[in-house]
Short mmCIF file of C-alpha atoms in Angstrom, two decimals:
data_model
loop_
_atom_site.label_atom_id
_atom_site.label_comp_id
_atom_site.label_asym_id
_atom_site.label_seq_id
_atom_site.Cartn_x
_atom_site.Cartn_y
_atom_site.Cartn_z
CA MET A 1 3.90 -5.57 -29.22
CA PHE A 2 0.27 -6.21 -30.14
CA SER A 3 0.98 -9.75 -31.24
CA ALA A 4 2.57 -10.29 -27.83
CA ILE A 5 -0.60 -9.07 -26.13
CA GLY A 6 -2.58 -11.42 -28.34
CA ARG A 7 -0.29 -14.23 -27.29
CA ILE A 8 -1.05 -13.53 -23.63
CA PHE A 9 -4.67 -14.35 -24.21
CA ARG A 10 -3.92 -17.38 -26.31
CA THR A 11 -1.96 -18.96 -23.47
CA PRO A 12 -4.62 -20.68 -21.36
CA ASP A 13 -2.65 -20.64 -18.12
CA LEU A 14 -1.78 -16.96 -18.31
CA ARG A 15 -5.27 -16.06 -19.46
CA ARG A 16 -6.74 -17.73 -16.40
CA LYS A 17 -4.31 -15.96 -14.08
CA ILE A 18 -5.02 -12.53 -15.53
CA GLY A 19 -8.75 -13.20 -15.49
CA PHE A 20 -8.57 -14.20 -11.84
CA THR A 21 -6.62 -11.06 -10.96
CA LEU A 22 -9.05 -8.79 -12.79
CA GLY A 23 -12.00 -10.50 -11.11
CA ILE A 24 -10.59 -9.90 -7.62
CA VAL A 25 -9.79 -6.28 -8.50
CA ALA A 26 -13.40 -5.83 -9.68
CA ILE A 27 -14.75 -7.21 -6.39
CA PHE A 28 -12.39 -4.92 -4.50
CA ARG A 29 -13.61 -1.83 -6.34
CA LEU A 30 -17.25 -2.87 -5.99
CA GLY A 31 -16.84 -3.23 -2.24
CA SER A 32 -15.36 0.25 -2.01
CA PHE A 33 -18.70 1.69 -3.02
CA ILE A 34 -20.95 -0.25 -0.67
CA PRO A 35 -21.59 1.78 2.45
CA ALA A 36 -21.17 0.12 5.83
CA PRO A 37 -24.38 -0.52 7.75
CA PHE A 38 -25.88 2.47 9.60
CA VAL A 39 -24.13 4.92 7.31
CA ASP A 40 -26.41 7.52 5.80
CA PHE A 41 -25.38 7.19 2.17
CA GLY A 42 -27.19 10.34 0.98
CA ASN A 43 -25.65 12.54 3.65
CA VAL A 44 -22.16 11.20 3.03
CA GLN A 45 -22.43 11.88 -0.69
CA ALA A 46 -23.80 15.38 -0.13
CA CYS A 47 -21.02 16.09 2.34
CA LEU A 48 -18.35 14.77 -0.03
CA LYS A 49 -19.59 17.20 -2.67
CA LEU A 50 -19.28 20.11 -0.27
CA ASN A 51 -15.73 19.23 0.67
CA GLN A 52 -14.01 18.44 -2.59
CA SER A 53 -10.64 19.88 -1.83
CA THR A 54 -10.34 20.14 1.95
CA SER A 55 -9.32 17.59 4.52
CA GLY A 56 -5.61 17.30 3.86
CA LEU A 57 -5.40 15.32 7.07
CA TYR A 58 -6.70 12.08 5.68
CA GLU A 59 -5.31 12.65 2.23
CA LEU A 60 -2.75 9.86 2.16
CA VAL A 61 -4.98 7.33 3.89
CA ASN A 62 -7.86 8.22 1.62
CA LEU A 63 -5.55 7.86 -1.36
CA PHE A 64 -4.55 4.35 -0.35
CA SER A 65 -8.15 3.30 0.08
CA GLY A 66 -9.19 4.67 -3.30
CA GLY A 67 -11.56 7.23 -1.85
CA ALA A 68 -13.39 4.56 0.13
CA LEU A 69 -12.37 6.01 3.49
CA LEU A 70 -14.36 9.20 3.30
CA GLN A 71 -17.32 7.30 1.87
CA LEU A 72 -17.34 5.13 5.00
CA SER A 73 -17.71 2.01 2.88
CA ILE A 74 -17.18 -1.57 4.08
CA PHE A 75 -13.65 -1.49 2.62
CA ALA A 76 -13.05 1.97 4.10
CA LEU A 77 -9.68 1.13 5.63
CA GLY A 78 -8.44 -0.48 2.45
CA ILE A 79 -4.98 -1.92 2.49
CA MET A 80 -3.60 0.67 4.90
CA PRO A 81 -3.65 -1.48 8.08
CA TYR A 82 -1.66 -4.15 6.26
CA ILE A 83 0.92 -1.63 5.08
CA THR A 84 1.26 -0.21 8.58
CA ALA A 85 1.54 -3.71 10.05
CA SER A 86 4.24 -4.68 7.55
CA ILE A 87 6.21 -1.54 8.30
CA ILE A 88 5.92 -2.20 12.03
CA THR A 89 7.07 -5.82 11.80
CA GLN A 90 9.95 -4.81 9.60
CA LEU A 91 11.06 -2.09 12.01
CA LEU A 92 10.61 -4.38 15.00
CA ARG A 93 13.26 -6.63 13.49
CA VAL A 94 15.80 -4.06 14.62
CA VAL A 95 14.39 -3.94 18.13
CA ILE A 96 13.31 -7.50 18.92
CA PRO A 97 16.01 -10.17 18.42
CA HIS A 98 13.38 -12.89 18.08
CA PHE A 99 12.09 -11.27 14.89
CA GLU A 100 15.60 -11.04 13.49
CA THR A 101 16.24 -14.75 14.07
CA LEU A 102 12.91 -15.57 12.44
CA HIS A 103 13.87 -13.43 9.47
CA LYS A 104 17.15 -15.27 9.05
CA GLU A 105 15.52 -18.68 9.36
CA GLY A 106 14.38 -18.69 5.77
CA GLN A 107 11.05 -19.98 4.51
CA ALA A 108 9.54 -21.19 7.80
CA GLY A 109 10.61 -18.09 9.75
CA GLN A 110 9.27 -15.84 7.02
CA GLY A 111 5.95 -17.64 7.29
CA ARG A 112 5.84 -16.96 11.02
CA LEU A 113 6.64 -13.28 10.43
CA THR A 114 3.85 -13.05 7.82
CA GLN A 115 1.47 -14.62 10.32
CA TYR A 116 2.44 -11.99 12.94
CA THR A 117 1.85 -9.29 10.34
CA ARG A 118 -1.63 -10.66 9.71
CA TYR A 119 -2.59 -10.64 13.38
CA LEU A 120 -1.24 -7.13 13.72
CA THR A 121 -3.26 -6.09 10.67
CA ILE A 122 -6.50 -7.19 12.29
CA ALA A 123 -5.59 -5.42 15.55
CA LEU A 124 -4.78 -2.23 13.67
CA ALA A 125 -8.00 -2.56 11.68
CA VAL A 126 -10.02 -2.65 14.91
CA LEU A 127 -8.15 0.40 16.18
CA GLN A 128 -8.44 2.41 12.98
CA SER A 129 -12.07 1.60 12.30
CA THR A 130 -12.97 2.60 15.86
CA THR A 131 -11.17 5.90 15.36
CA LEU A 132 -12.77 6.48 11.98
CA ILE A 133 -16.29 5.75 13.20
CA THR A 134 -15.90 7.83 16.35
CA VAL A 135 -14.71 10.77 14.29
CA ALA A 136 -17.56 10.29 11.82
CA ARG A 137 -20.04 10.13 14.70
CA SER A 138 -18.80 13.38 16.18
CA GLY A 139 -19.25 14.99 12.76
CA LEU A 140 -15.62 16.07 12.43
CA LEU A 141 -14.68 13.71 9.59
CA PHE A 142 -14.79 16.55 7.09
CA GLY A 143 -12.88 19.04 9.18
CA THR A 144 -14.73 21.87 10.80
CA ASN A 145 -17.46 22.04 8.20
CA THR A 146 -20.66 22.06 10.22
CA SER A 147 -23.53 21.67 7.80
CA THR A 148 -26.38 19.39 8.80
CA GLU A 149 -25.37 16.73 6.29
CA CYS A 150 -21.85 16.44 7.66
CA ALA A 151 -23.00 16.31 11.26
CA ASN A 152 -25.32 13.36 10.67
CA LEU A 153 -23.28 10.78 8.84
CA LEU A 154 -24.68 7.83 10.76
CA THR A 155 -28.31 6.80 11.03
CA ASP A 156 -27.87 5.20 14.41
CA ASN A 157 -25.65 6.47 17.20
CA SER A 158 -26.21 3.71 19.75
CA TRP A 159 -23.30 1.64 21.06
CA TYR A 160 -24.28 -1.63 19.38
CA ALA A 161 -24.47 0.09 16.00
CA ILE A 162 -20.93 1.41 16.49
CA LEU A 163 -19.74 -2.03 17.57
CA LEU A 164 -21.34 -3.68 14.55
CA MET A 165 -19.72 -1.14 12.22
CA VAL A 166 -16.31 -1.74 13.77
CA ILE A 167 -16.68 -5.49 13.38
CA THR A 168 -17.86 -5.13 9.79
CA MET A 169 -15.01 -2.85 8.76
CA THR A 170 -12.51 -5.16 10.45
CA ALA A 171 -13.90 -8.11 8.53
CA GLY A 172 -13.69 -6.01 5.35
CA THR A 173 -10.03 -5.29 5.98
CA GLY A 174 -9.38 -8.98 6.59
CA LEU A 175 -11.16 -9.81 3.35
CA ILE A 176 -8.99 -7.34 1.42
CA MET A 177 -5.89 -8.90 2.92
CA TRP A 178 -7.05 -12.35 1.86
CA MET A 179 -7.91 -11.16 -1.64
CA GLY A 180 -4.41 -9.73 -1.95
CA GLU A 181 -2.93 -13.05 -0.89
CA LEU A 182 -5.13 -14.89 -3.37
CA ILE A 183 -3.80 -12.71 -6.19
CA THR A 184 -0.23 -13.36 -5.09
CA GLU A 185 -0.92 -17.07 -5.02
CA ARG A 186 -3.00 -17.66 -8.11
CA GLY A 187 -2.91 -14.48 -10.14
CA VAL A 188 -0.25 -12.25 -11.62
CA GLY A 189 2.06 -10.05 -9.63
CA ASN A 190 2.00 -9.20 -5.95
CA GLY A 191 -1.56 -8.95 -4.71
CA MET A 192 -1.14 -6.30 -2.03
CA SER A 193 0.69 -3.90 -4.28
CA LEU A 194 -1.76 -4.51 -7.12
CA LEU A 195 -4.64 -3.57 -4.83
CA ILE A 196 -2.87 -0.35 -3.82
CA PHE A 197 -2.22 0.29 -7.51
CA THR A 198 -5.94 -0.12 -8.21
CA SER A 199 -6.95 2.25 -5.43
CA ILE A 200 -4.56 4.94 -6.55
CA SER A 201 -5.31 4.75 -10.24
CA ALA A 202 -9.02 4.79 -9.47
CA GLN A 203 -8.48 8.35 -8.22
CA PHE A 204 -6.92 9.51 -11.48
CA PRO A 205 -9.99 10.23 -13.61
CA GLY A 206 -11.62 12.11 -10.74
CA SER A 207 -8.71 14.40 -9.96
CA LEU A 208 -7.95 14.98 -13.65
CA GLY A 209 -11.59 15.87 -14.20
CA ALA A 210 -11.42 18.30 -11.28
CA ILE A 211 -8.40 20.01 -12.85
CA GLN A 212 -10.20 20.25 -16.18
CA GLN A 213 -13.27 21.79 -14.58
CA ALA A 214 -11.31 24.28 -12.54
CA LYS A 215 -8.72 25.33 -15.12
CA GLY A 216 -10.03 24.43 -18.56
CA TRP A 217 -8.61 22.29 -21.33
CA ASN A 218 -5.23 24.04 -21.75
CA VAL A 219 -4.05 23.35 -18.23
CA PHE A 220 -5.54 19.87 -18.45
CA PHE A 221 -3.39 18.94 -21.47
CA LEU A 222 -0.36 20.63 -19.93
CA VAL A 223 -0.80 18.53 -16.79
CA ILE A 224 -1.08 15.34 -18.84
CA ALA A 225 2.03 16.21 -20.86
CA VAL A 226 4.00 16.98 -17.72
CA GLY A 227 2.69 13.76 -16.20
CA ILE A 228 3.94 11.65 -19.11
CA VAL A 229 7.39 13.25 -18.90
CA ILE A 230 7.50 12.61 -15.14
CA ILE A 231 6.49 8.98 -15.60
CA GLY A 232 9.25 8.55 -18.16
CA LEU A 233 11.83 10.02 -15.80
CA VAL A 234 10.64 7.93 -12.88
CA VAL A 235 10.81 4.74 -14.94
CA PHE A 236 14.34 5.69 -15.99
CA VAL A 237 15.55 6.24 -12.43
CA GLU A 238 13.75 3.19 -11.04
CA GLN A 239 15.45 0.99 -13.61
CA SER A 240 18.92 2.40 -13.11
CA GLN A 241 21.30 0.39 -11.00
CA ARG A 242 24.97 -0.03 -10.39
CA ARG A 243 26.30 -3.49 -11.02
CA ILE A 244 29.13 -4.56 -8.77
CA PRO A 245 30.88 -7.49 -10.41
CA VAL A 246 31.32 -10.63 -8.35
CA GLN A 247 33.60 -13.51 -9.31
CA TYR A 248 32.94 -16.92 -7.86
CA ALA A 249 35.84 -19.28 -7.41
CA LYS A 250 35.61 -22.64 -9.06
CA ARG A 251 35.20 -25.42 -6.56
CA VAL A 252 35.31 -29.16 -7.13
CA VAL A 253 33.22 -31.20 -4.74
CA GLY A 254 33.51 -34.91 -5.53
CA ARG A 255 33.02 -35.16 -9.26
CA ARG A 256 31.01 -31.97 -9.68
CA THR A 257 32.30 -28.48 -10.28
CA TYR A 258 30.58 -25.52 -8.71
CA GLY A 259 30.89 -21.83 -9.35
CA GLY A 260 33.47 -20.25 -11.54
CA ASN A 261 31.01 -17.79 -13.01
CA ASN A 262 30.73 -14.05 -13.14
CA THR A 263 27.69 -12.37 -11.66
CA TYR A 264 26.97 -8.96 -10.22
CA ILE A 265 25.22 -7.43 -7.24
CA PRO A 266 22.69 -4.94 -8.54
CA ILE A 267 22.50 -1.81 -6.37
CA LYS A 268 19.55 0.29 -7.42
CA VAL A 269 19.66 4.06 -7.27
CA ASN A 270 16.39 3.99 -5.41
CA MET A 271 16.78 0.98 -3.13
CA ALA A 272 14.21 2.23 -0.64
CA GLY A 273 11.22 2.45 -2.98
CA VAL A 274 8.24 4.45 -1.74
CA VAL A 275 8.54 3.56 1.91
CA PRO A 276 10.42 6.75 2.94
CA VAL A 277 7.69 8.88 1.37
CA ILE A 278 5.04 7.02 3.34
CA PHE A 279 7.08 7.42 6.55
CA ALA A 280 7.62 11.13 6.01
CA SER A 281 3.97 11.85 5.22
CA SER A 282 2.72 9.98 8.24
CA LEU A 283 5.24 11.71 10.51
CA LEU A 284 4.34 15.16 9.20
CA TYR A 285 0.72 14.32 9.78
CA LEU A 286 1.36 14.19 13.54
CA PRO A 287 1.62 17.98 14.17
CA ALA A 288 -1.61 18.53 12.26
CA LEU A 289 -3.26 15.86 14.37
CA ILE A 290 -2.05 17.47 17.59
CA ALA A 291 -3.33 20.84 16.42
CA GLN A 292 -6.68 19.24 15.60
CA PHE A 293 -6.98 17.94 19.15
CA ASN A 294 -6.09 21.33 20.62
CA GLN A 295 -8.66 23.34 18.74
CA PRO A 296 -9.89 26.19 20.96
CA LYS A 297 -13.44 26.22 22.21
CA PRO A 298 -15.72 28.67 20.41
CA GLY A 299 -15.11 32.21 21.66
CA GLU A 300 -11.59 31.50 22.85
CA ASP A 301 -8.33 32.33 21.15
CA ALA A 302 -6.12 29.47 20.07
CA ALA A 303 -2.81 28.98 21.84
CA PRO A 304 0.03 30.61 19.88
CA TRP A 305 1.77 27.33 19.10
CA VAL A 306 -1.46 25.84 17.74
CA THR A 307 -1.85 28.78 15.38
CA TRP A 308 1.79 28.44 14.36
CA ILE A 309 1.36 24.74 13.58
CA SER A 310 -1.81 25.21 11.60
CA ASN A 311 -0.22 28.12 9.71
CA TYR A 312 3.04 26.49 8.77
CA LEU A 313 2.83 22.73 9.16
CA THR A 314 -0.56 21.68 7.82
CA GLN A 315 -0.71 23.29 4.38
CA GLY A 316 1.34 21.75 1.60
CA ASP A 317 2.15 25.07 -0.08
CA GLN A 318 4.16 26.43 2.84
CA PRO A 319 7.94 26.52 2.18
CA LEU A 320 8.64 25.36 5.73
CA TYR A 321 6.40 22.32 5.28
CA MET A 322 8.11 21.46 1.99
CA LEU A 323 11.54 21.80 3.58
CA PHE A 324 10.61 19.49 6.46
CA TYR A 325 9.06 16.99 4.08
CA PHE A 326 12.14 16.96 1.87
CA LEU A 327 14.59 16.58 4.74
CA LEU A 328 12.53 13.84 6.35
CA ILE A 329 12.42 11.88 3.09
CA VAL A 330 16.18 12.18 2.58
CA GLY A 331 16.78 11.02 6.15
CA PHE A 332 14.35 8.13 5.98
CA THR A 333 15.82 6.95 2.68
CA PHE A 334 19.20 6.37 4.31
CA PHE A 335 17.53 4.85 7.35
CA TYR A 336 15.44 2.43 5.33
CA VAL A 337 18.26 1.39 3.02
CA ALA A 338 20.36 0.66 6.08
CA ILE A 339 17.60 -1.63 7.37
CA THR A 340 16.94 -3.49 4.14
CA PHE A 341 20.43 -3.93 2.77
CA ASN A 342 23.09 -5.11 5.17
CA PRO A 343 26.55 -4.95 3.58
CA GLU A 344 28.13 -7.11 6.27
CA GLU A 345 25.61 -9.87 5.70
CA VAL A 346 26.11 -9.78 1.94
CA ALA A 347 29.89 -9.80 2.32
CA GLU A 348 29.65 -12.71 4.74
CA ASN A 349 27.47 -14.70 2.35
CA MET A 350 29.81 -14.05 -0.56
CA LYS A 351 32.77 -15.20 1.48
CA LYS A 352 30.93 -18.37 2.45
CA TYR A 353 30.33 -19.34 -1.17
CA GLY A 354 33.76 -18.37 -2.37
CA GLY A 355 32.82 -15.16 -4.13
CA PHE A 356 34.75 -11.91 -4.23
CA ILE A 357 34.69 -8.53 -5.88
CA PRO A 358 37.72 -8.28 -8.20
CA GLY A 359 40.40 -6.16 -6.59
CA ILE A 360 38.94 -6.26 -3.10
CA ARG A 361 39.68 -8.74 -0.36
CA ALA A 362 36.86 -10.87 0.98
CA GLY A 363 35.37 -10.21 4.39
CA ARG A 364 35.54 -6.81 6.03
CA PRO A 365 37.09 -4.83 3.14
CA THR A 366 34.24 -6.09 0.92
CA ALA A 367 31.65 -4.97 3.44
CA GLU A 368 33.31 -1.56 3.66
CA TYR A 369 33.42 -1.25 -0.11
CA LEU A 370 29.75 -2.22 -0.44
CA ASP A 371 28.84 0.26 2.25
CA TYR A 372 30.79 3.00 0.48
CA VAL A 373 29.13 2.33 -2.89
CA LEU A 374 25.71 2.04 -1.28
CA THR A 375 26.01 5.35 0.57
CA ARG A 376 27.30 7.14 -2.48
CA ILE A 377 24.52 5.86 -4.72
CA THR A 378 21.77 6.42 -2.16
CA PHE A 379 22.59 10.12 -1.93
CA PRO A 380 21.26 11.05 -5.40
CA GLY A 381 18.55 8.45 -4.86
CA SER A 382 17.31 10.23 -1.76
CA LEU A 383 17.38 13.63 -3.49
CA TYR A 384 15.37 12.13 -6.34
CA LEU A 385 12.79 10.70 -3.94
CA GLY A 386 12.48 14.05 -2.21
CA PHE A 387 11.92 15.92 -5.46
CA VAL A 388 9.38 13.45 -6.80
CA ALA A 389 7.48 13.70 -3.54
CA LEU A 390 7.54 17.48 -3.75
CA ILE A 391 5.96 17.57 -7.23
CA PRO A 392 2.33 17.70 -6.06
CA LEU A 393 3.14 20.36 -3.46
CA LEU A 394 4.94 22.48 -6.05
CA ALA A 395 2.04 22.06 -8.44
CA LEU A 396 -0.23 23.24 -5.67
CA ALA A 397 1.88 26.34 -5.13
CA ILE A 398 2.45 27.20 -8.80
CA VAL A 399 -0.78 26.51 -10.66
CA GLN A 400 -3.03 26.36 -7.60
CA ALA A 401 -4.06 22.89 -8.70
CA ASN A 402 -6.00 20.53 -6.55
CA GLN A 403 -3.92 19.01 -3.75
CA ASN A 404 -4.70 15.62 -5.24
CA PHE A 405 -2.45 16.39 -8.19
CA PRO A 406 -2.20 12.94 -9.67
CA PHE A 407 1.32 12.83 -11.08
CA GLY A 408 3.68 12.93 -8.18
CA GLY A 409 4.54 11.89 -4.73
CA ALA A 410 3.80 8.49 -3.40
CA SER A 411 1.19 7.74 -6.05
CA ILE A 412 3.49 7.99 -9.05
CA LEU A 413 6.23 5.97 -7.35
CA ILE A 414 3.81 3.21 -6.45
CA ILE A 415 2.13 3.19 -9.85
CA VAL A 416 5.42 2.97 -11.73
CA GLY A 417 6.95 0.46 -9.33
CA VAL A 418 3.99 -1.90 -9.32
CA GLY A 419 3.41 -1.50 -13.05
CA LEU A 420 7.01 -2.41 -13.88
CA GLU A 421 6.99 -5.38 -11.53
CA THR A 422 3.72 -6.78 -12.88
CA VAL A 423 4.71 -6.39 -16.53
CA LYS A 424 8.01 -8.14 -15.78
CA GLN A 425 6.18 -11.06 -14.19
CA ILE A 426 3.79 -11.41 -17.12
CA ASP A 427 6.81 -11.26 -19.39
CA ALA A 428 8.53 -14.02 -17.47
CA GLN A 429 5.41 -16.17 -17.74
CA LEU A 430 5.26 -15.56 -21.48
CA GLN A 431 8.87 -16.46 -21.99
CA GLN A 432 8.27 -19.86 -20.48
CA ARG A 433 6.32 -20.73 -23.61
CA HIS A 434 7.64 -18.49 -26.35
CA TYR A 435 11.05 -17.11 -26.97
CA GLU A 436 9.75 -13.64 -27.47
CA GLY A 437 8.34 -11.89 -24.43
CA LEU A 438 6.28 -8.79 -23.99
CA LEU A 439 9.34 -6.57 -23.63
CA LYS A 440 11.80 -6.26 -26.43
CA MET B 1 -39.26 -4.95 9.18
CA GLU B 2 -37.91 -4.29 12.68
CA ILE B 3 -37.46 -7.99 13.39
CA LEU B 4 -35.85 -8.68 10.04
CA GLN B 5 -33.42 -5.85 10.63
CA VAL B 6 -32.45 -7.15 14.06
CA ILE B 7 -31.97 -10.67 12.73
CA LEU B 8 -29.84 -9.40 9.86
CA GLN B 9 -27.73 -7.35 12.25
CA ILE B 10 -27.07 -10.37 14.43
CA VAL B 11 -26.21 -12.45 11.36
CA LEU B 12 -23.88 -9.70 10.19
CA GLY B 13 -22.08 -9.59 13.53
CA ILE B 14 -21.59 -13.35 13.62
CA THR B 15 -20.47 -13.67 10.00
CA SER B 16 -18.03 -10.76 10.39
CA LEU B 17 -16.40 -12.36 13.42
CA LEU B 18 -16.26 -15.78 11.73
CA LEU B 19 -14.85 -14.28 8.56
CA THR B 20 -12.06 -12.55 10.46
CA MET B 21 -11.22 -15.81 12.26
CA LEU B 22 -11.23 -17.86 9.07
CA ILE B 23 -9.00 -15.39 7.26
CA LEU B 24 -6.53 -15.49 10.12
CA LEU B 25 -6.53 -19.30 9.83
CA HIS B 26 -5.23 -19.11 6.26
CA LYS B 27 -1.57 -19.44 5.66
CA GLY B 28 -0.13 -16.07 4.77
CA ARG B 29 1.40 -15.61 1.35
CA GLY B 30 3.83 -13.02 0.21
CA GLY B 31 6.48 -11.65 2.48
CA GLY B 32 6.11 -8.15 3.76
CA LEU B 33 7.16 -4.79 2.53
CA SER B 34 10.23 -5.34 0.42
CA ASP B 35 8.09 -7.71 -1.58
CA MET B 36 5.35 -5.18 -1.92
CA PHE B 37 7.12 -2.25 -3.48
CA GLY B 38 9.43 -3.84 -5.98
CA GLY B 39 11.64 -6.23 -4.14
CA GLY B 40 13.05 -9.59 -5.07
CA MET B 41 11.27 -12.38 -6.83
CA THR B 42 8.31 -13.93 -5.13
CA SER B 43 8.57 -17.66 -5.04
CA SER B 44 5.16 -19.10 -5.65
CA LEU B 45 4.63 -21.99 -3.31
CA GLY B 46 3.01 -24.97 -4.91
CA SER B 47 -0.13 -26.85 -3.94
CA SER B 48 -2.07 -25.82 -0.91
CA GLY B 49 -3.54 -29.12 0.21
CA VAL B 50 -7.05 -30.27 0.95
CA ALA B 51 -7.49 -28.42 4.23
CA GLU B 52 -6.57 -25.12 2.64
CA ARG B 53 -8.91 -25.77 -0.28
CA ASN B 54 -11.85 -26.50 2.01
CA LEU B 55 -10.99 -23.41 4.03
CA ASN B 56 -11.03 -21.39 0.82
CA ARG B 57 -14.47 -22.71 -0.06
CA ILE B 58 -15.91 -21.94 3.37
CA THR B 59 -14.38 -18.46 3.34
CA VAL B 60 -15.84 -17.66 -0.06
CA ILE B 61 -19.33 -18.81 0.98
CA LEU B 62 -19.14 -16.87 4.24
CA GLY B 63 -17.87 -13.81 2.40
CA LEU B 64 -20.84 -13.99 0.03
CA VAL B 65 -23.31 -14.25 2.92
CA TRP B 66 -21.60 -11.31 4.65
CA PHE B 67 -21.79 -9.24 1.47
CA VAL B 68 -25.46 -10.01 0.79
CA VAL B 69 -26.45 -9.23 4.39
CA ILE B 70 -24.75 -5.84 4.21
CA VAL B 71 -26.45 -4.98 0.92
CA VAL B 72 -29.89 -6.05 2.18
CA LEU B 73 -29.40 -4.08 5.40
CA GLY B 74 -28.40 -1.04 3.38
CA VAL B 75 -31.47 -1.33 1.15
CA ILE B 76 -33.79 -1.66 4.17
CA THR B 77 -32.25 1.38 5.87
CA LYS B 78 -32.60 3.35 2.67
CA PHE B 79 -36.32 2.54 2.40
CA ASP B 80 -36.83 3.27 6.07
CA THR B 81 -35.35 6.73 5.86
CA GLY B 82 -36.77 7.38 2.40
CA LEU B 83 -40.37 6.64 3.29
#
C-alpha cells in the first residue's frame, strides 16, 4: 500500500497530474475566503458567529460552496450553478427532441450539449448572484436575526456597487467552471466532482469541532465511529452490482473474426447516484421559501397555512418532513434511473452487434427483461438512498446534534462516490506502468 | 484614494466581463451529470491546439489581474472603514 503511494510520486507523469490538481484545489479554497468587493468582512464574520446553527434554508447550497456562500466571497456560488445547469440540460432531453438527437450524435453532439450547459451556467450565475446580493442587502441573509451586524453586510448600497458585485460573482462562477474543466483535462479525476468533494470535506473539521464543543469528547468519538461504519456500508452498496451476462455471436467479416466473447452489463444497485437526494432537497426547500416570502408584517398574525408550513415542513426533525423527504427520494430514484438507463436502447444496441442474454430472445424480450431486473434492483437501491439521506435528520432528532451532521445525506454519497472514482483513475494510471496498482 | 478606487472598480468590471466571455469561448470538457457523480469512463481528448493554448494563457493572465484587483479593492475598503 505505502510502496504503491511512493510509486505514484516516482512516476513523473502522474506526479505532475496530481500536483496540478492539488494546485487548482488550493486556488479554489483560497478564493472561497476572499470577500467580494463592497462586502463588509468584519460584519459578515460577526454575523456568522451569531448564527452558527440556523438558516436551514441555504444549507444545501452553502454545503456545496464550502461555506463560501454565507461569507459572500467571490466564489460564493461555487459549483452550484453548474450542477443546476447540468440537471436542467439532462431533464430537457426528455422535453426537447433537439437535445435528444444531440445526445445520440456522439462526441460532437455531446460537445454542443456541454456548450449549452456552460451558457446556462453563466445565466444561472447571474440570476443566483443577483438573488443572493439582494437578500444580503435587505439584511435577511441570516434569517430574521436583526442585529446591527447582520443588517449591514454591504458597505455600499448603490446600484453600481450591486451591479459590480453581480458581475464579479458571475466571473467567479465562470472561473470555477473553467478550473473544473482544467482538472478534468490535465489532472486526475473529474474536475467538477473533485471541486464539490473539496467544498464538502472542507466543512468536516468545522462541524466535527462544533459537535465536540457542544457535546464533549464521548459523543465526538461516537460520531466518528458511527461515521466510519456508515462510510464502510456506503462503499459496500455503491460497489455492488448485478452482472447480466451477454454473449456475442462470432462474426466473420472478410478475413477477420469479430465477437464471440462473453461480457456482462453491470447494473448497479444505486444507479442514480446522489442526484435524487439533490432533487428532493431542492424541492422540499420550496415550501420554506414560500413561507419566507409570506412572513406577516410586525403586529399581524401569520396566515394559518404559513404557520403550518413553518411548523412541519421547514425543520428537519419533524416526522412529516422526514416522511416527505424519504418518499420524494424513492420517487426521484426511479424517475432518474428511467432517464439515464434506457433498456430499449441497450437492447437495440445489443441486437445490432449480435449480442444476446443467454436464454432470452433478442429485441423486445431483452428490453423487457432488462427493465424487470432494473426495476427490481432499483427498489432496494431507492430505499438505501432514502435511509442514507435521513441519517443527518435522525441524528438531529436523537442526539440533538448540529444540523450539519457530517456523515450522511448528500455529503457522504458524494464523498464516497468521488473518492472511489478518483482512486480508480489513479489506479488505472499506475497500472499503465506497473503491474501492481494502488488497489489489491 | 477615491480616484484609485473608482479606477479599480472600472477595471474590475471590465476584467470580469472579459473573463466570463473568454471562459465561454473555451471548449467544454467533461460531459454533464452522469459523468460527475460516478458515471462511465471519461475519455480524455488529446491535444488542444495552438488557439486553445493561447486562450488558456490569456485567461490565466486576466484571472490574475481580476484576482489582484479584488484583493487591492478589499484592502482599500478595509482601511477606509478602519480609519
